[in-house]
Amino acid sequence: MIVGITTTLNEADGFQRVNVEYINRVAATGAVPVLLTPVAGGAEANRALARQVIDGLDAVLITGGGDIHPRYYVPDPHQNRDALDMDDVAALGCGSSSRCRSTGEAVPFCGHNASDAAFRQAMGGPPGPDEVCALDGRNVLTNPDRPAVPCLSDLLAVNVERDGFELELAQQAHERGVPCLGICRGMQVMNVALGGSLYRDLYNCGVTERGHRQEPPYERTTDTVTVAQGSLLASILGRPGPFEVNSMHHQGVDHVAPGLLVSARSDDRVVEAIEDPDWPFYLGVQWHPEYLEHCRGLFTALAAAGERYAAAK
């Protein structure tokens, strides 16, 4: 039984990589972990690749990493999102009631929101010249010669190929009933792929006063989420109610995609898990269970769902 695991690009050295914790958790279930990498050629080439790749998989694990480009969570799903430039996205707005701390504009996309002192403080300081934290426990090397893109200065490791590939993977998995687990960025991908939106920064957008980016070791827990009774997540973790997790993100779900339910929230009301009750396994969590032994059941459940899917093919 094959579980596909998505990867992150280290731009500066040309390597695609994935944290070994993801691989080890999948392998421990008895499944075969296979790495899924986007290719050069833009979003459309990677959407086509995803449609080919999905046929060979029994389950999908969409991993953590950098931020999704805001063009993919504008409110009109009929727009050609790849063609939108930053001014187009800003003009569309999102209808959110939250306001950016920097500009006062509506979020998740707030005009020409540049990084400010509050954002840098929330992020733990400005990124270095040749790396940014990819929010999954590793640094991602970026190309220091890449020209700056206005309005993306407060986003991390945005990559057009990865966006196209993973958003299509998530959509195809949902359409075909392929079991899918999203972690951190992966949960956000699942939400955006089905028409949801994101807060581009939880602090800057006024969602919470509390940071959600802990320092190592990531095996320790720093946050408490409340798991919804009757959810798939509760059945996997063994109980509803309070559950201790780690926290390594700066963005979060704003509008939840149609058909998805929130199955966990943090104490400050940030969405920490989403799932589709109409499918056997379409589940995303905002924390990083690959580091937590008491969350190993998520990977066991993904593998079991993959076995059932493979048997039914």
Coordinates of C-alpha atoms in Angstrom, one line a residue:
M1 CA 0.0 0.0 0.0
I2 CA 1.5 3.3 -1.2
V3 CA 1.3 6.6 0.7
G4 CA 2.5 9.6 -1.3
I5 CA 4.3 12.3 0.8
T6 CA 4.8 15.8 -0.6
T7 CA 8.1 17.7 -0.4
T8 CA 9.5 21.2 0.1
L9 CA 12.0 22.9 -2.3
N10 CA 15.3 24.4 -1.0
E11 CA 15.6 27.0 -3.6
A12 CA 19.2 28.1 -2.9
D13 CA 20.7 24.6 -3.4
G14 CA 18.1 23.0 -5.7
F15 CA 17.1 20.2 -3.4
Q16 CA 13.6 18.8 -2.8
R17 CA 13.4 17.5 0.7
V18 CA 11.0 16.2 3.3
N19 CA 11.5 15.8 7.1
V20 CA 12.3 12.3 8.0
E21 CA 9.7 12.3 10.7
Y22 CA 7.0 12.1 8.1
I23 CA 8.7 9.2 6.3
N24 CA 9.3 7.3 9.5
R25 CA 5.7 7.7 10.8
V26 CA 4.3 6.4 7.5
A27 CA 6.8 3.5 7.3
A28 CA 6.0 2.5 10.9
T29 CA 2.4 1.7 9.7
G30 CA 3.7 -0.9 7.2
A31 CA 2.8 1.4 4.3
V32 CA 5.4 2.3 1.5
P33 CA 6.3 6.0 1.7
V34 CA 6.8 7.5 -1.8
L35 CA 8.0 11.2 -2.2
L36 CA 5.9 13.4 -4.5
T37 CA 7.7 16.4 -6.0
P38 CA 6.5 19.2 -8.2
V39 CA 8.3 20.0 -11.4
A40 CA 9.5 23.1 -13.2
G41 CA 7.0 24.6 -15.6
G42 CA 4.5 26.5 -13.5
A43 CA 1.2 25.8 -11.9
E44 CA -0.6 24.2 -14.9
A45 CA 2.2 21.7 -15.5
N46 CA 2.0 20.6 -11.9
R47 CA -1.8 20.3 -11.9
A48 CA -1.4 17.9 -14.8
L49 CA 1.3 16.0 -12.9
A50 CA -1.0 15.7 -9.9
R51 CA -3.7 14.2 -12.0
Q52 CA -1.3 11.6 -13.2
V53 CA 0.3 10.9 -9.8
I54 CA -3.0 10.4 -7.9
D55 CA -3.8 7.2 -9.9
G56 CA -0.8 5.4 -8.4
L57 CA -1.5 6.3 -4.8
D58 CA -3.6 4.6 -2.1
A59 CA -3.3 7.6 0.3
V60 CA -1.8 11.1 0.3
L61 CA 0.1 13.0 3.1
I62 CA 0.3 16.7 2.3
T63 CA 3.1 18.0 4.5
G64 CA 4.0 21.3 6.2
G65 CA 6.1 24.1 4.7
G66 CA 5.8 27.6 3.2
D67 CA 2.7 29.7 2.6
I68 CA 0.2 29.4 -0.2
H69 CA 0.0 32.4 -2.6
P70 CA -2.9 34.6 -1.7
R71 CA -4.2 34.4 -5.3
Y72 CA -5.5 30.9 -4.5
Y73 CA -7.9 32.0 -1.8
V74 CA -9.7 34.9 -3.5
P75 CA -13.5 34.7 -3.1
D76 CA -14.4 34.0 -6.7
P77 CA -13.4 30.4 -7.6
H78 CA -14.2 31.0 -11.3
Q79 CA -11.4 33.5 -11.6
N80 CA -8.2 32.3 -13.4
R81 CA -6.2 32.5 -10.2
D82 CA -2.8 32.0 -11.9
A83 CA -3.4 35.1 -13.9
L84 CA -4.2 37.4 -11.0
D85 CA -1.6 39.9 -10.0
M86 CA -1.3 41.4 -6.6
D87 CA -3.4 44.5 -7.3
D88 CA -6.2 42.2 -8.6
V89 CA -6.1 40.1 -5.5
A90 CA -6.2 43.2 -3.3
A91 CA -9.2 44.6 -5.1
L92 CA -11.2 41.5 -4.8
G93 CA -11.0 41.4 -1.0
C94 CA -12.5 38.5 1.0
G95 CA -15.4 39.8 3.1
S96 CA -13.7 38.9 6.4
S97 CA -14.7 40.9 9.4
S98 CA -11.0 40.9 10.6
R99 CA -8.7 43.8 9.9
C100 CA -5.0 43.9 9.4
R101 CA -3.1 45.5 12.2
S102 CA -0.8 47.3 9.8
T103 CA -3.2 48.8 7.3
G104 CA -6.7 48.4 8.7
E105 CA -7.7 46.7 5.5
A106 CA -9.8 43.5 5.3
V107 CA -8.0 40.2 5.5
P108 CA -6.9 37.5 4.6
F109 CA -5.5 39.7 1.8
C110 CA -5.0 43.2 2.8
G111 CA -3.9 45.4 -0.1
H112 CA -0.2 46.3 0.1
N113 CA 0.4 45.0 3.6
A114 CA 4.2 45.2 4.1
S115 CA 5.9 43.7 7.1
D116 CA 6.0 45.9 10.1
A117 CA 7.5 45.9 13.6
A118 CA 4.5 44.0 15.0
F119 CA 4.7 41.3 12.3
R120 CA 8.5 40.9 12.8
Q121 CA 8.0 40.6 16.5
A122 CA 5.3 38.0 16.0
M123 CA 7.6 36.1 13.6
G124 CA 10.5 36.2 16.0
G125 CA 12.5 38.6 13.9
P126 CA 13.1 39.2 10.2
P127 CA 14.3 36.2 8.1
G128 CA 17.9 36.0 7.2
P129 CA 19.2 36.8 3.7
D130 CA 19.3 33.3 2.4
E131 CA 16.8 31.3 4.5
V132 CA 13.3 31.4 6.0
C133 CA 11.7 29.1 8.5
A134 CA 9.3 26.8 6.6
L135 CA 7.3 26.2 9.8
D136 CA 7.7 22.5 9.8
G137 CA 10.7 22.2 12.0
R138 CA 13.4 22.9 9.3
N139 CA 14.7 25.9 7.6
V140 CA 14.1 26.2 3.9
L141 CA 17.0 27.8 1.9
T142 CA 15.7 30.5 -0.5
N143 CA 17.4 32.0 -3.5
P144 CA 19.0 35.3 -2.2
D145 CA 19.0 36.7 -5.7
R146 CA 15.3 36.3 -6.3
P147 CA 13.7 39.7 -6.7
A148 CA 11.3 40.8 -4.0
V149 CA 7.6 40.5 -4.8
P150 CA 5.5 43.4 -3.4
C151 CA 2.9 42.2 -0.8
L152 CA 4.6 38.8 -0.4
S153 CA 7.3 40.2 1.9
D154 CA 5.5 38.8 5.0
L155 CA 4.9 35.4 3.5
L156 CA 7.3 32.5 3.7
A157 CA 8.6 30.2 0.9
V158 CA 5.8 30.8 -1.6
N159 CA 6.3 28.5 -4.5
V160 CA 4.1 28.4 -7.6
E161 CA 4.9 24.9 -8.6
R162 CA 4.2 23.4 -5.2
D163 CA 0.9 25.4 -4.9
G164 CA -0.3 24.0 -8.3
F165 CA 0.8 20.5 -7.5
E166 CA -0.6 20.2 -4.0
L167 CA -3.9 22.1 -4.5
E168 CA -4.7 19.7 -7.4
L169 CA -3.6 16.7 -5.4
A170 CA -6.0 17.7 -2.6
Q171 CA -8.8 18.4 -5.0
Q172 CA -8.3 15.1 -6.8
A173 CA -8.1 13.2 -3.6
H174 CA -11.4 14.7 -2.5
E175 CA -13.1 14.0 -5.8
R176 CA -11.9 10.4 -6.0
G177 CA -12.1 9.5 -2.3
V178 CA -8.4 8.9 -1.9
P179 CA -7.6 9.1 1.8
C180 CA -5.8 12.4 2.5
L181 CA -4.1 13.7 5.6
G182 CA -2.9 17.3 5.7
I183 CA -0.4 18.6 8.2
C184 CA 0.0 22.4 8.9
R185 CA 0.4 23.9 5.4
G186 CA -1.2 20.6 4.2
M187 CA -4.4 21.3 6.1
Q188 CA -4.5 24.8 4.7
V189 CA -4.0 23.4 1.2
M190 CA -7.0 21.1 1.7
N191 CA -9.2 24.0 2.8
V192 CA -8.1 26.3 -0.1
A193 CA -8.4 23.6 -2.7
L194 CA -12.1 23.2 -1.9
G195 CA -12.8 27.0 -1.8
G196 CA -11.8 28.1 1.7
S197 CA -9.6 31.0 2.6
L198 CA -6.7 31.8 5.1
Y199 CA -5.6 34.5 7.4
R200 CA -2.2 35.5 6.0
D201 CA -0.9 36.1 9.5
L202 CA -2.8 35.3 12.7
Y203 CA -1.3 38.1 14.7
N204 CA -1.2 40.8 12.0
C205 CA -4.8 40.0 11.1
G206 CA -5.9 40.5 14.6
V207 CA -7.1 36.9 15.2
T208 CA -5.0 36.2 18.3
E209 CA -2.5 37.9 20.6
R210 CA -0.7 34.7 21.2
G211 CA 2.1 33.3 19.1
H212 CA 1.7 29.9 17.5
R213 CA 5.3 29.3 16.6
Q214 CA 7.2 27.4 19.3
E215 CA 10.9 26.8 19.5
P216 CA 12.5 23.3 19.5
P217 CA 12.2 20.7 20.7
Y218 CA 9.1 20.0 18.7
E219 CA 8.3 16.8 20.6
R220 CA 7.0 18.9 23.5
T221 CA 3.5 20.3 23.5
T222 CA 2.8 24.0 23.9
D223 CA -0.9 24.4 23.0
T224 CA -4.2 22.8 23.9
V225 CA -6.9 22.2 21.3
T226 CA -10.5 21.1 21.9
V227 CA -11.5 18.1 19.7
A228 CA -15.1 18.0 18.6
Q229 CA -17.3 15.2 19.8
G230 CA -18.4 12.8 17.1
S231 CA -15.7 13.8 14.7
L232 CA -13.4 11.5 12.8
L233 CA -10.5 13.2 14.6
A234 CA -12.0 12.3 18.0
S235 CA -12.4 8.6 17.0
I236 CA -8.7 8.5 15.9
L237 CA -7.3 10.2 19.0
G238 CA -9.5 8.2 21.3
R239 CA -11.6 11.0 22.8
P240 CA -13.1 14.4 22.3
G241 CA -12.2 17.4 24.4
P242 CA -8.9 18.9 25.4
F243 CA -5.8 17.5 23.6
E244 CA -2.2 18.7 23.9
V245 CA -0.3 19.5 20.7
N246 CA 2.7 21.4 19.4
S247 CA 2.4 24.6 17.4
M248 CA 4.5 25.8 14.4
H249 CA 2.5 28.1 12.2
H250 CA 1.7 31.8 11.6
Q251 CA -1.3 31.4 9.2
G252 CA -4.6 29.8 9.8
V253 CA -8.0 29.0 8.3
D254 CA -10.4 31.9 7.9
H255 CA -13.4 30.8 5.9
V256 CA -13.9 27.1 6.0
A257 CA -14.5 25.4 2.6
P258 CA -18.0 24.3 1.8
G259 CA -18.5 20.7 3.0
L260 CA -15.7 20.7 5.5
L261 CA -16.3 20.9 9.3
V262 CA -14.0 22.2 12.0
S263 CA -13.1 19.3 14.3
A264 CA -10.7 21.1 16.6
R265 CA -9.9 24.6 17.8
S266 CA -7.2 26.1 20.0
D267 CA -8.0 28.0 23.2
D268 CA -7.8 31.3 21.2
R269 CA -10.3 29.9 18.7
V270 CA -7.8 29.3 15.9
V271 CA -9.0 26.4 13.6
E272 CA -6.8 23.4 14.4
A273 CA -8.4 20.6 12.4
I274 CA -10.9 20.2 9.5
E275 CA -12.5 17.2 8.0
D276 CA -15.1 16.1 5.5
P277 CA -17.8 14.0 7.2
D278 CA -19.0 12.6 3.8
W279 CA -15.7 10.8 3.1
P280 CA -14.0 8.0 5.0
F281 CA -10.7 10.0 5.5
Y282 CA -10.3 13.6 4.4
L283 CA -8.7 15.2 7.5
G284 CA -6.3 18.0 8.1
V285 CA -4.6 19.1 11.4
Q286 CA -2.8 22.4 12.0
W287 CA -0.2 21.0 14.4
H288 CA 2.7 18.6 13.6
P289 CA 1.7 15.0 14.7
E290 CA 4.8 13.6 13.1
Y291 CA 6.8 14.8 16.1
L292 CA 4.3 13.5 18.8
E293 CA 4.2 9.9 19.8
H294 CA 0.6 10.3 21.2
C295 CA -0.5 11.3 17.7
R296 CA 0.8 8.3 15.9
G297 CA -2.8 7.1 15.5
L298 CA -3.3 9.7 12.8
F299 CA -0.8 7.9 10.6
T300 CA -2.2 4.4 11.5
A301 CA -5.7 5.6 10.6
L302 CA -4.4 7.0 7.3
A303 CA -2.7 3.7 6.4
A304 CA -5.8 1.7 7.3
A305 CA -8.0 4.0 5.1
G306 CA -5.4 3.5 2.4
E307 CA -5.7 -0.3 2.7
R308 CA -9.4 -0.1 2.4
Y309 CA -9.2 2.2 -0.6
A310 CA -6.6 -0.1 -2.3
A311 CA -8.8 -3.1 -1.7
A312 CA -11.8 -1.4 -3.3
K313 CA -10.0 -0.2 -6.5

